[in-house]
XYZ file of C-alpha atoms in Angstrom:
662
model
C 0.000 0.000 0.000
C 2.902 2.351 0.791
C 4.285 1.761 -2.710
C 0.940 2.609 -4.260
C 0.593 5.779 -2.161
C 4.129 6.908 -2.987
C 3.629 6.427 -6.741
C 0.266 8.186 -6.607
C 1.785 11.200 -4.809
C 4.595 11.320 -7.362
C 2.053 11.337 -10.217
C 0.099 14.158 -8.558
C 3.268 16.233 -8.102
C 4.253 15.686 -11.737
C 0.844 16.765 -13.030
C 0.857 19.811 -10.747
C 4.239 20.822 -12.150
C 2.979 20.438 -15.716
C -0.063 22.607 -14.993
C 1.862 25.363 -13.177
C 3.219 26.818 -16.419
C -0.228 26.797 -18.021
C -1.761 28.495 -14.951
C 0.972 31.139 -14.986
C 0.388 31.769 -18.711
C -3.366 32.108 -18.186
C -2.771 34.583 -15.335
C -0.490 36.586 -17.637
C -3.207 36.598 -20.301
C -5.838 37.716 -17.771
C -3.862 40.658 -16.380
C -2.765 41.696 -19.870
C -6.322 41.748 -21.204
C -7.455 43.674 -18.113
C -4.719 46.257 -18.620
C -5.503 46.497 -22.337
C -9.210 47.046 -21.552
C -8.363 49.860 -19.140
C -6.114 51.458 -21.731
C -8.695 51.231 -24.536
C -11.453 52.721 -22.336
C -9.324 55.701 -21.359
C -8.753 54.493 -17.799
C -5.136 53.492 -18.269
C -2.325 55.234 -16.458
C -0.555 53.595 -13.499
C -3.176 50.838 -13.112
C -2.761 49.618 -16.705
C 1.030 49.959 -16.410
C 1.031 47.810 -13.243
C -1.052 45.145 -14.985
C 1.354 45.043 -17.937
C 4.263 44.654 -15.485
C 2.335 41.803 -13.818
C 1.927 40.209 -17.249
C 5.724 40.396 -17.586
C 6.105 38.590 -14.258
C 3.568 35.824 -14.923
C 4.482 35.423 -18.588
C 8.240 35.647 -18.118
C 8.839 33.540 -14.999
C 9.120 30.108 -16.634
C 10.706 31.576 -19.760
C 13.414 33.252 -17.674
C 14.034 30.102 -15.671
C 14.496 28.023 -18.818
C 16.678 30.657 -20.490
C 19.004 30.812 -17.469
C 19.312 27.016 -17.492
C 20.230 26.900 -21.184
C 22.702 29.792 -20.869
C 24.440 27.985 -18.016
C 24.778 25.058 -20.376
C 26.477 27.311 -22.915
C 23.552 27.336 -25.346
C 21.411 30.057 -26.920
C 17.778 29.124 -27.461
C 14.485 30.739 -28.375
C 13.638 31.668 -24.789
C 16.656 33.972 -24.629
C 15.666 35.808 -27.815
C 12.122 36.347 -26.528
C 13.385 37.774 -23.228
C 15.746 40.134 -25.050
C 12.869 41.343 -27.256
C 10.542 41.833 -24.255
C 13.237 43.704 -22.331
C 13.891 45.874 -25.359
C 10.196 46.744 -25.684
C 10.088 47.753 -22.000
C 13.264 49.858 -22.424
C 11.563 52.067 -25.013
C 8.301 52.285 -23.057
C 6.347 49.739 -25.128
C 5.257 47.742 -22.074
C 2.073 46.555 -23.698
C 4.034 45.218 -26.707
C 6.471 43.351 -24.474
C 3.586 42.043 -22.387
C 1.737 40.604 -25.386
C 5.005 39.011 -26.535
C 5.539 37.210 -23.208
C 1.861 36.349 -22.816
C 1.588 34.717 -26.231
C 4.992 33.044 -25.949
C 4.295 31.612 -22.481
C 0.795 30.524 -23.493
C 2.100 28.839 -26.642
C 4.934 27.212 -24.732
C 2.557 25.950 -22.024
C 0.155 24.480 -24.579
C 3.099 22.944 -26.409
C 4.316 21.338 -23.163
C 0.805 20.088 -22.458
C 0.578 18.518 -25.913
C 4.055 16.980 -25.581
C 3.045 15.738 -22.148
C 0.156 13.941 -23.783
C 2.614 12.092 -26.020
C 4.831 11.270 -23.029
C 1.859 10.063 -21.024
C 0.986 7.625 -23.813
C 4.414 6.089 -23.169
C 4.184 6.276 -19.372
C 0.799 4.550 -19.575
C 2.688 1.414 -20.605
C 4.347 1.319 -17.208
C 0.978 1.583 -15.485
C -0.205 -1.640 -17.133
C 1.532 -3.842 -14.578
C -0.353 -4.213 -11.289
C 1.307 -2.789 -8.170
C 0.667 -5.902 -6.071
C 0.594 -9.671 -6.588
C -0.988 -12.667 -4.844
C 1.864 -14.993 -3.844
C 1.656 -18.578 -2.640
C 4.284 -18.899 0.093
C 5.117 -21.203 2.980
C 2.422 -23.713 2.171
C -0.312 -21.271 3.198
C -3.810 -22.169 2.023
C -4.500 -18.628 0.819
C -2.126 -16.451 -1.225
C -0.600 -13.336 0.356
C -0.779 -9.910 -1.303
C 2.643 -8.266 -1.646
C 4.072 -5.377 -3.724
C 5.417 -6.624 -7.067
C 8.844 -5.215 -6.110
C 9.078 -7.958 -3.462
C 8.571 -10.813 -5.921
C 11.555 -13.106 -6.377
C 12.458 -15.498 -9.170
C 10.805 -18.831 -8.420
C 7.815 -17.377 -6.548
C 4.406 -18.708 -7.576
C 1.721 -16.059 -8.042
C -2.005 -16.559 -8.461
C -3.556 -14.720 -11.405
C -7.307 -14.625 -11.022
C -9.726 -14.438 -13.969
C -9.686 -11.110 -15.843
C -6.788 -9.792 -13.702
C -3.508 -8.420 -15.028
C -0.452 -10.651 -14.844
C 1.943 -9.140 -12.262
C 5.242 -10.620 -13.489
C 7.019 -12.362 -16.333
C 6.898 -16.114 -15.875
C 5.466 -19.413 -17.048
C 2.217 -21.185 -16.278
C 2.655 -23.966 -13.723
C -1.029 -24.785 -13.227
C -4.342 -23.858 -14.826
C -5.203 -22.832 -18.354
C -6.671 -19.674 -19.843
C -6.495 -17.236 -22.731
C -4.327 -14.173 -22.143
C -4.648 -10.837 -23.935
C -1.029 -10.028 -24.810
C -1.811 -6.986 -26.975
C -0.244 -4.456 -24.539
C 3.139 -6.148 -25.013
C 3.091 -7.911 -28.382
C 0.317 -6.090 -30.251
C -1.447 -9.403 -31.012
C -5.140 -8.815 -31.620
C -6.267 -12.322 -30.583
C -5.780 -13.635 -27.012
C -3.178 -16.401 -26.749
C -4.051 -19.745 -25.150
C -1.850 -20.601 -22.159
C -1.271 -24.077 -20.704
C 1.118 -25.399 -18.026
C 4.712 -26.317 -18.844
C 5.554 -30.009 -18.970
C 8.640 -29.669 -16.767
C 8.610 -26.900 -14.156
C 12.260 -27.349 -13.131
C 13.499 -27.209 -16.729
C 11.407 -24.112 -17.458
C 12.753 -22.335 -14.376
C 16.336 -23.254 -15.305
C 15.910 -21.905 -18.858
C 12.746 -19.746 -19.156
C 13.528 -18.729 -22.754
C 13.314 -22.379 -23.818
C 9.810 -22.779 -22.401
C 7.044 -23.091 -24.983
C 5.484 -19.772 -25.994
C 2.108 -21.245 -25.092
C 3.210 -21.362 -21.453
C 5.059 -18.034 -21.116
C 3.254 -14.922 -19.825
C 4.314 -11.286 -19.447
C 3.683 -8.625 -16.827
C 0.885 -6.232 -17.808
C -1.042 -8.705 -19.977
C -4.661 -9.521 -19.099
C -5.802 -12.973 -18.045
C -9.010 -14.425 -19.459
C -11.631 -16.517 -17.730
C -9.374 -19.128 -16.103
C -7.152 -18.981 -12.995
C -3.409 -19.402 -13.486
C -0.520 -20.250 -11.205
C 2.490 -18.448 -12.674
C 6.098 -19.035 -11.646
C 8.070 -15.766 -11.692
C 11.153 -15.769 -13.946
C 12.103 -12.072 -13.779
C 11.948 -9.517 -10.970
C 9.727 -6.451 -11.456
C 12.566 -4.104 -12.420
C 13.768 -6.483 -15.124
C 10.554 -7.816 -16.669
C 9.717 -7.330 -20.331
C 7.316 -4.438 -19.704
C 9.838 -2.562 -17.532
C 12.536 -3.045 -20.178
C 10.247 -1.749 -22.914
C 9.251 1.327 -20.890
C 12.902 2.121 -20.092
C 13.974 1.705 -23.681
C 11.123 3.832 -25.015
C 11.983 6.563 -22.522
C 15.665 6.306 -23.476
C 14.642 6.572 -27.127
C 13.539 10.167 -26.491
C 17.184 11.018 -25.761
C 18.486 9.387 -28.960
C 18.270 12.167 -31.505
C 17.460 11.624 -35.145
C 19.523 12.977 -38.070
C 16.974 15.754 -38.593
C 17.061 16.692 -34.915
C 20.856 16.838 -34.974
C 20.611 19.127 -38.001
C 18.153 21.465 -36.272
C 20.314 21.538 -33.125
C 23.374 22.512 -35.180
C 21.273 25.016 -37.108
C 20.066 26.717 -33.920
C 23.604 27.004 -32.529
C 24.562 29.063 -35.567
C 21.199 30.695 -36.242
C 20.503 32.243 -32.810
C 23.828 34.141 -32.575
C 23.312 35.092 -36.219
C 19.960 36.659 -35.335
C 21.621 38.733 -32.608
C 24.192 39.925 -35.156
C 21.347 40.828 -37.553
C 19.591 42.823 -34.826
C 22.812 44.688 -34.055
C 23.209 45.454 -37.772
C 19.654 46.822 -37.957
C 20.328 49.080 -34.971
C 23.509 50.327 -36.612
C 21.776 50.935 -39.934
C 18.984 52.864 -38.202
C 21.468 55.058 -36.396
C 23.288 55.845 -39.646
C 20.047 56.592 -41.498
C 18.869 59.131 -38.935
C 15.704 57.206 -38.011
C 14.413 57.821 -34.462
C 16.051 55.355 -32.076
C 12.755 54.114 -30.649
C 11.479 53.191 -34.117
C 14.754 51.470 -35.041
C 14.896 49.619 -31.739
C 11.267 48.479 -32.003
C 11.841 47.184 -35.540
C 14.956 45.324 -34.389
C 13.005 43.693 -31.546
C 10.227 42.702 -33.961
C 12.819 41.071 -36.246
C 14.252 39.311 -33.199
C 10.841 37.814 -32.459
C 10.216 36.907 -36.107
C 13.544 35.100 -36.413
C 13.097 33.008 -33.275
C 12.849 29.374 -34.490
C 10.244 28.169 -31.955
C 8.463 25.747 -34.264
C 11.770 24.509 -35.675
C 12.994 23.512 -32.221
C 9.955 21.332 -31.544
C 9.267 20.064 -35.079
C 11.250 16.819 -34.894
C 11.043 15.893 -31.166
C 7.245 16.142 -31.184
C 6.932 13.794 -34.162
C 9.513 11.306 -32.861
C 7.959 11.162 -29.390
C 4.470 10.638 -30.796
C 5.600 7.948 -33.244
C 7.664 6.055 -30.653
C 4.724 6.112 -28.241
C 2.282 4.899 -30.887
C 4.650 2.141 -31.958
C 5.031 0.943 -28.369
C 1.255 0.723 -27.988
C 1.206 -1.363 -31.177
C 3.723 -3.893 -29.905
C 6.805 -2.409 -31.601
C 9.795 -0.966 -29.737
C 11.611 1.790 -31.661
C 14.867 2.901 -30.076
C 14.826 6.593 -30.907
C 14.439 8.996 -33.751
C 17.407 7.735 -35.777
C 16.042 4.241 -36.557
C 12.542 5.715 -36.926
C 13.631 8.179 -39.604
C 15.958 5.736 -41.332
C 13.304 3.023 -41.468
C 10.895 5.542 -42.941
C 13.259 6.243 -45.823
C 14.674 2.837 -46.732
C 13.783 0.969 -49.889
C 15.429 -2.442 -49.325
C 14.468 -5.096 -46.765
C 16.632 -8.166 -46.175
C 14.992 -11.100 -44.379
C 16.437 -14.110 -42.653
C 14.510 -17.187 -43.802
C 14.256 -19.675 -40.968
C 11.908 -18.532 -38.230
C 11.326 -15.143 -39.874
C 9.665 -15.812 -43.227
C 9.106 -19.451 -42.327
C 7.721 -21.159 -39.242
C 11.145 -22.398 -38.215
C 10.234 -26.083 -38.124
C 9.860 -28.694 -40.888
C 6.383 -29.826 -41.909
C 5.247 -32.854 -43.854
C 3.834 -31.283 -47.008
C 3.643 -34.151 -49.529
C 3.125 -37.924 -49.424
C 3.415 -39.346 -52.945
C 2.718 -43.078 -53.283
C 4.658 -45.179 -55.786
C 2.873 -47.090 -58.546
C 1.233 -50.125 -57.027
C 1.311 -48.760 -53.449
C -1.264 -46.858 -51.462
C -0.862 -43.474 -49.787
C -2.306 -44.803 -46.526
C 0.231 -47.643 -46.384
C 3.029 -45.184 -47.140
C 2.031 -42.885 -44.289
C 1.339 -45.630 -41.732
C 4.672 -47.310 -42.420
C 6.555 -44.018 -42.098
C 4.596 -43.077 -38.949
C 5.269 -46.394 -37.183
C 8.981 -46.222 -37.981
C 9.616 -42.549 -37.246
C 7.942 -42.798 -33.831
C 11.166 -44.453 -32.682
C 13.369 -41.527 -33.790
C 13.998 -38.151 -32.160
C 15.310 -36.515 -35.359
C 13.467 -33.249 -36.202
C 12.380 -34.597 -39.611
C 11.085 -37.783 -37.978
C 9.189 -35.739 -35.398
C 7.613 -33.704 -38.219
C 6.316 -36.931 -39.802
C 4.944 -38.119 -36.442
C 3.261 -34.747 -35.854
C 1.773 -34.175 -39.323
C 1.022 -37.655 -40.725
C -2.120 -38.218 -38.568
C -3.759 -35.171 -40.146
C -3.137 -36.633 -43.619
C -4.662 -39.901 -42.406
C -7.715 -38.263 -40.880
C -10.074 -39.885 -43.404
C -8.548 -43.333 -42.903
C -9.166 -44.721 -39.406
C -6.293 -46.735 -37.923
C -6.753 -50.485 -38.218
C -7.146 -52.392 -34.960
C -3.948 -53.928 -33.667
C -1.635 -52.027 -36.006
C 1.927 -53.391 -35.653
C 4.700 -51.332 -34.073
C 8.179 -50.906 -35.505
C 11.221 -52.207 -33.621
C 15.006 -52.261 -33.867
C 15.521 -48.753 -35.216
C 18.980 -48.103 -36.654
C 20.104 -44.662 -37.818
C 22.556 -43.864 -40.596
C 23.599 -40.345 -39.610
C 22.686 -37.774 -42.221
C 21.157 -40.306 -44.597
C 18.237 -42.272 -43.158
C 16.944 -44.957 -40.790
C 15.995 -48.634 -40.929
C 13.721 -50.697 -38.677
C 11.540 -53.805 -38.638
C 7.769 -53.637 -39.012
C 5.643 -56.773 -38.796
C 8.677 -58.901 -39.715
C 9.684 -56.786 -42.728
C 12.653 -54.454 -43.082
C 11.714 -50.779 -43.498
C 14.116 -48.206 -44.918
C 13.429 -44.435 -44.894
C 15.941 -41.887 -46.134
C 17.355 -39.713 -48.869
C 17.731 -40.699 -52.490
C 21.449 -41.200 -52.000
C 20.696 -43.545 -49.089
C 18.145 -45.447 -51.183
C 20.735 -45.984 -53.899
C 23.024 -47.800 -51.433
C 20.412 -50.383 -50.443
C 20.533 -53.950 -51.715
C 17.509 -55.206 -53.566
C 15.313 -53.564 -56.187
C 16.413 -50.026 -57.210
C 14.221 -46.972 -56.966
C 11.674 -47.074 -59.805
C 12.374 -44.429 -62.489
C 8.966 -42.771 -62.067
C 9.411 -42.494 -58.284
C 12.957 -41.223 -58.721
C 11.729 -38.517 -61.098
C 8.975 -37.419 -58.706
C 11.454 -37.331 -55.806
C 13.921 -35.220 -57.764
C 11.110 -32.864 -58.759
C 10.190 -32.399 -55.082
C 13.845 -31.643 -54.285
C 13.943 -29.027 -57.046
C 10.996 -27.251 -55.413
C 12.871 -26.991 -52.112
C 11.537 -30.054 -50.316
C 13.606 -32.379 -48.184
C 12.699 -35.850 -49.484
C 12.497 -39.237 -47.764
C 11.935 -42.410 -49.765
C 10.133 -45.268 -48.015
C 10.718 -48.961 -48.756
C 9.086 -51.907 -46.980
C 10.614 -55.286 -47.720
C 11.294 -55.227 -51.451
C 8.466 -52.785 -52.250
C 8.984 -49.053 -52.734
C 5.967 -47.335 -51.132
C 6.665 -43.765 -52.178
C 8.341 -40.541 -51.120
C 7.649 -37.942 -48.434
C 8.294 -34.222 -48.941
C 9.092 -31.981 -45.959
C 9.656 -28.274 -45.869
C 10.102 -25.423 -43.429
C 6.875 -23.887 -44.676
C 6.438 -20.128 -45.088
C 4.344 -18.403 -42.462
C 0.734 -18.015 -43.604
C 1.029 -14.227 -43.357
C 4.405 -13.954 -45.152
C 3.154 -13.409 -48.715
C 0.560 -10.850 -47.612
C 3.151 -9.012 -45.553
C 5.585 -8.768 -48.476
C 2.793 -7.475 -50.727
C 1.785 -4.884 -48.107
C 5.392 -3.703 -47.767
C 5.636 -3.312 -51.530
C 2.464 -1.211 -51.510
C 4.064 1.033 -48.862
C 7.036 1.781 -51.119
C 9.598 -0.948 -50.385
C 11.121 -1.593 -53.808
C 13.475 -4.496 -53.096
C 13.083 -7.562 -50.863
C 15.917 -10.046 -50.390
C 15.948 -13.350 -48.482
C 19.193 -14.507 -46.863
C 19.373 -18.173 -45.915
C 21.824 -20.815 -44.799
C 19.757 -23.466 -46.595
C 20.427 -24.892 -50.031
C 19.798 -22.421 -52.868
C 16.928 -24.563 -54.214
C 15.164 -24.405 -50.847
C 15.730 -20.649 -50.664
C 14.381 -20.162 -54.193
C 11.256 -22.203 -53.430
C 10.409 -20.182 -50.307
C 11.207 -16.899 -52.066
C 8.828 -17.718 -54.930
C 6.054 -18.631 -52.521
C 6.240 -15.433 -50.465
C 7.044 -13.049 -53.340
C 10.684 -12.123 -52.667
C 12.643 -10.291 -55.357
C 15.874 -12.177 -54.616
C 16.966 -15.236 -52.623
C 20.520 -16.017 -51.560
C 21.145 -19.505 -50.141
C 24.059 -21.360 -48.608
C 25.115 -18.383 -46.475
C 27.052 -18.632 -43.236
C 26.520 -15.854 -40.624
C 29.601 -13.974 -41.867
C 28.296 -14.261 -45.446
C 25.058 -12.571 -44.377
C 27.114 -9.670 -43.006
C 28.869 -9.374 -46.380
C 25.586 -9.452 -48.305
C 24.006 -6.797 -46.072
C 27.053 -4.571 -46.636
C 26.646 -5.089 -50.398
C 22.971 -4.144 -50.224
C 23.784 -1.019 -48.211
C 26.019 0.223 -50.990
C 22.926 0.496 -53.192
C 20.719 2.218 -50.586
C 19.360 2.138 -47.047
C 18.776 -1.460 -45.969
C 17.004 -3.052 -43.006
C 17.790 -6.572 -41.799
C 14.911 -8.526 -40.238
C 15.780 -11.579 -38.141
C 15.468 -13.093 -34.690
C 17.976 -10.716 -33.084
C 20.218 -13.506 -31.774
C 22.099 -15.463 -34.451
C 21.356 -12.662 -36.939
C 22.827 -9.979 -34.646
C 26.013 -9.416 -36.736
C 24.031 -8.887 -39.962
C 21.518 -6.665 -38.148
C 24.359 -4.567 -36.724
C 25.689 -4.021 -40.242
C 22.336 -2.877 -41.630
C 21.005 0.664 -41.658
C 18.310 -0.566 -39.254
C 18.200 -3.943 -37.498
C 14.729 -5.357 -36.802
C 14.204 -8.294 -34.413
C 11.056 -10.413 -34.334
C 9.546 -12.063 -31.265
C 11.579 -9.856 -28.922
C 9.162 -10.152 -25.988
C 10.706 -13.475 -25.075
C 14.327 -12.539 -25.788
C 16.361 -10.099 -23.716
C 19.145 -10.357 -26.322
C 16.822 -9.294 -29.141
C 15.568 -6.336 -27.105
C 19.133 -5.151 -26.578
C 20.574 -5.746 -30.049
C 17.807 -4.492 -32.333
C 17.142 -0.898 -33.414
C 13.481 -1.861 -33.820
C 11.956 -4.849 -32.014
C 8.671 -6.508 -32.940
C 7.509 -7.783 -29.560
C 5.358 -10.534 -31.074
C 6.416 -13.241 -33.500
C 4.091 -11.719 -36.107
C 5.295 -10.492 -39.492
C 2.176 -8.341 -39.840
C 3.738 -5.814 -37.433
C 6.225 -4.927 -40.204
C 3.729 -3.076 -42.451
C 2.442 -1.273 -39.337
C 5.853 0.105 -38.324
C 6.795 0.743 -41.960
C 3.670 2.825 -42.518
C 4.111 4.643 -39.194
C 7.779 5.473 -39.805
C 7.072 6.698 -43.332
C 4.260 8.889 -42.049
C 6.522 10.213 -39.272
C 9.181 11.117 -41.851
C 6.577 12.983 -43.919
C 5.326 14.882 -40.869
C 8.872 15.812 -39.831
C 9.512 17.230 -43.309
C 6.182 19.101 -43.248
C 7.036 20.590 -39.855
C 10.502 21.663 -40.965
C 9.266 23.368 -44.127
C 6.480 25.132 -42.197
C 8.895 26.289 -39.478
C 11.517 27.609 -41.881
C 8.850 29.121 -44.140
C 7.341 31.103 -41.267
C 10.755 32.524 -40.367
C 11.494 33.340 -44.038
C 8.218 35.301 -44.320
C 8.180 37.005 -40.919
C 11.749 38.363 -40.934
C 11.308 40.629 -44.005
C 7.746 41.465 -42.909
C 8.903 42.764 -39.516
C 11.848 44.566 -41.131
C 9.264 46.395 -43.257
C 7.093 47.371 -40.292
C 5.038 44.397 -38.978
C 4.653 44.778 -35.194
C 5.721 42.475 -32.381
C 2.167 41.404 -31.525
C 1.214 39.999 -34.961
C 4.684 38.454 -35.329
C 4.519 36.525 -32.067
C 0.912 35.515 -32.763
C 1.922 33.932 -36.096
C 5.026 32.429 -34.538
C 3.293 30.765 -31.608
C 0.397 29.722 -33.830
C 2.822 27.913 -36.131
C 4.383 26.164 -33.115
C 0.991 24.827 -32.042
C 0.256 23.726 -35.628
C 3.568 21.831 -35.710
C 2.823 20.046 -32.426
C -0.765 19.250 -33.454
C 0.525 17.841 -36.750
C 2.953 15.600 -34.857
C 0.261 14.389 -32.450
C -1.656 12.930 -35.405
C 0.839 10.062 -35.231
C -0.736 8.951 -31.942
C -3.887 8.126 -33.926
C -2.075 6.138 -36.630
C -4.213 3.144 -37.557
C -3.002 -0.331 -36.728
C -3.366 -1.338 -40.386
C -2.086 1.955 -41.764
């Protein structure tokens, strides 16, 4: 309870601090309008003067504080220029002009901070997803004990009641339910969760636990109760890592932001030099000093790059926050902008474009044999093997036999013998069974592989299948085709990326070139490169970068070197991998390719909005400077200036409403 109270008080203090500047700006506006009313009705004098001075105080307090802080840091910023202009207006007796300058500037700055706070709060809301307390089963007690989540330790068992939020990262030890993981992974459909088969093994290596048993802090349980074993403390869970990294991303400036920062360092002193030149020119021309000084102050206001300073940070913050809510972690403005401009995407094959496990895709019976006999013989034999290809046959063959009920008393295979890398042999109902590659089949004594079956097997191999011929006794039953099948969403994702402006897609694979070509054709890749070792992928990514900006999409672990060499590295399924979270520039929290079009569309839109904001900001300065030099007053200049700042921020905030399919 103390933790909850402390966090609540901190939130209240933060909100009060955010509102103080807005309250001060509104007070400045009130006293200024009161003073202006007195002046316009002929009741001015000392009372109106005092109100204008009060407007200086209320409107200039936060501006002065920020200007002092930046000057101590050795930087000139917009706040300093505005204070100089307001002081200059007061020096020549134009108190009302200086007051309107500070009122409009402080009001615009306060509204800008409020709008930026809205973007920050969308990020901070992620941290509020995790509950503050958890129900822990300890010491053999019949009822769980409620404790703050900060007190949870690895190995604790927590009770997650129906429709409650999961308090910690962990795995399900008991119970089953559906869990809404959208706050972390962006998945739209709740994921079914079941207990792990081996609790000790899962606790020893949580990352190896099945995804159907892992849960994350901040996700929402469905209608069933779950006992969850904690695998990460509160400060180190996936949600906490994401929140920290998103907050850190605000500090990682984009190329455009670095340009605007450099521009301001030169531009602000340049404006002061321009003002000094105008004063000198006025003195030489014989113009009254008050007129010259007022014009110089108006130019000072017009040249202040308020909107320019906020143009990029507002867009980056909004886009990073929106991405995080959509299950994508973007580590700052640099990868966001770069991803929005690239034209080439390089994909790892296994586990990225494909499901990452072989599947039985074809069962072709030989002439004179039946498909059912082929499958039942292979199934009985491969049950004895723990090879991944054998396990794929055991897993997928029953579905292909669904229309053929198993005969009663079906014999079981015995005496399995493996020939490493080639095949297996066993005995089934007194007959020898051989299953393996074509090269293995050619070494067997007895009848050779029939020409028609050989041709069909070679055709399967040409289409990227791994083939296994099956012989029982002296009869060839047929051939099985297995393949690491493309993800169902892969082809649609590639098409969507192409529609968003990606002009080149390349698949990098360690598999045989024929396998790579087959997968590439199925999902719509432009190019496929097979037979690559990890260092070869690094070389290929470097080659692609020479032709343009390139992103590398992989699992973030064994693809880390290639991702590091790309313009932007994108890791999939990062919610379950601390390594992927750390190594990637952009991390898709779920193992879902459909997040790629989402972040591609969002980053491209963010890049467009940043460019729009920059052109608007620079255009306003380009128009206002000559206009004020020719006689436009301080009031209209600051009104246009602060109005453009609010337009820039509002334009950036549109990114918070970016559609999930946009």
